Coordinates of C-alpha atoms in Angstrom, one line a residue:
X1336 CA 13.7 -12.0 13.8
X1337 CA 11.6 -10.2 11.3
X1338 CA 12.1 -10.4 7.5
X1339 CA 13.1 -7.3 5.6
X1340 CA 10.0 -5.2 5.0
X1341 CA 7.9 -6.8 7.7
X1342 CA 6.2 -4.4 10.0
X1343 CA 5.2 -4.6 13.7
X1344 CA 1.6 -5.5 12.8
X1345 CA 2.7 -8.6 10.8
X1346 CA 2.0 -7.2 7.4
X1347 CA 5.0 -7.3 5.1
X1348 CA 5.3 -5.6 1.7
X1349 CA 8.2 -6.5 -0.5
X1350 CA 10.2 -3.3 -1.3
X1351 CA 10.8 -4.5 -4.8
X1352 CA 7.0 -4.9 -5.3
X1353 CA 6.5 -1.3 -4.1
X1354 CA 8.9 -0.1 -6.8
X1355 CA 6.8 -1.8 -9.5
X1356 CA 3.3 -0.9 -8.3
X1357 CA 1.6 2.3 -9.5
X1358 CA -1.8 3.8 -8.9
X1359 CA -4.3 2.1 -11.3
X1360 CA -6.1 5.4 -11.9
X1361 CA -3.2 7.9 -12.3
X1362 CA -0.2 5.6 -12.9
X1363 CA 1.5 7.7 -10.2
X1364 CA 3.9 6.5 -7.5
X1365 CA 2.6 4.9 -4.3
X1366 CA 3.8 5.4 -0.7
X1367 CA 3.7 2.5 1.9
X1368 CA 1.8 3.4 5.1
X1369 CA 2.9 0.6 7.5
X1370 CA 0.7 1.9 10.3
X1371 CA -2.5 1.4 8.4
X1372 CA -1.2 -1.3 6.0
X1373 CA -2.1 0.8 2.9
X1374 CA -0.6 2.0 -0.3
X1375 CA -1.2 5.8 -0.6
X1376 CA -1.7 7.5 -3.9
X1377 CA -1.4 11.3 -3.3
X1378 CA -2.4 12.1 -6.9
X1379 CA -5.6 10.1 -6.7
X1380 CA -6.2 10.9 -3.0
X1381 CA -6.8 7.2 -2.3
X1382 CA -5.4 4.6 0.1
X1383 CA -5.3 1.0 -1.3
X1384 CA -5.5 -1.7 1.4
X1385 CA -2.9 -4.4 1.8
X1386 CA -4.3 -7.7 3.1
X1387 CA -2.0 -10.5 4.2
X1388 CA 0.8 -8.9 2.2
X1389 CA -1.3 -8.6 -1.0
X1390 CA -2.0 -5.2 -2.3
X1391 CA -5.7 -4.7 -3.3
X1392 CA -5.3 -2.4 -6.3
X1393 CA -9.0 -1.9 -7.0
X1394 CA -10.3 1.7 -6.8
X1395 CA -13.6 0.3 -5.5
X1396 CA -11.7 -1.1 -2.5
X1397 CA -9.7 2.0 -1.8
X1398 CA -10.3 4.4 1.0
X1399 CA -10.7 8.1 0.0
X1400 CA -8.1 10.4 1.7
X1401 CA -9.3 13.6 3.2

């Protein structure tokens, strides 16, 4: 049985953590993309990776969105 928030690929993100996190550049809300294990900032047009359940909130590590 999977824990709440755990995705098929094994990466889990605590829903409470998602409520607290914001984009470090714009301070805007983030959306969880479970398929790619990323936190999406529409305002900054960046995707922040989540590795082993830990969000990497560094703009230098983020992937630009098209």
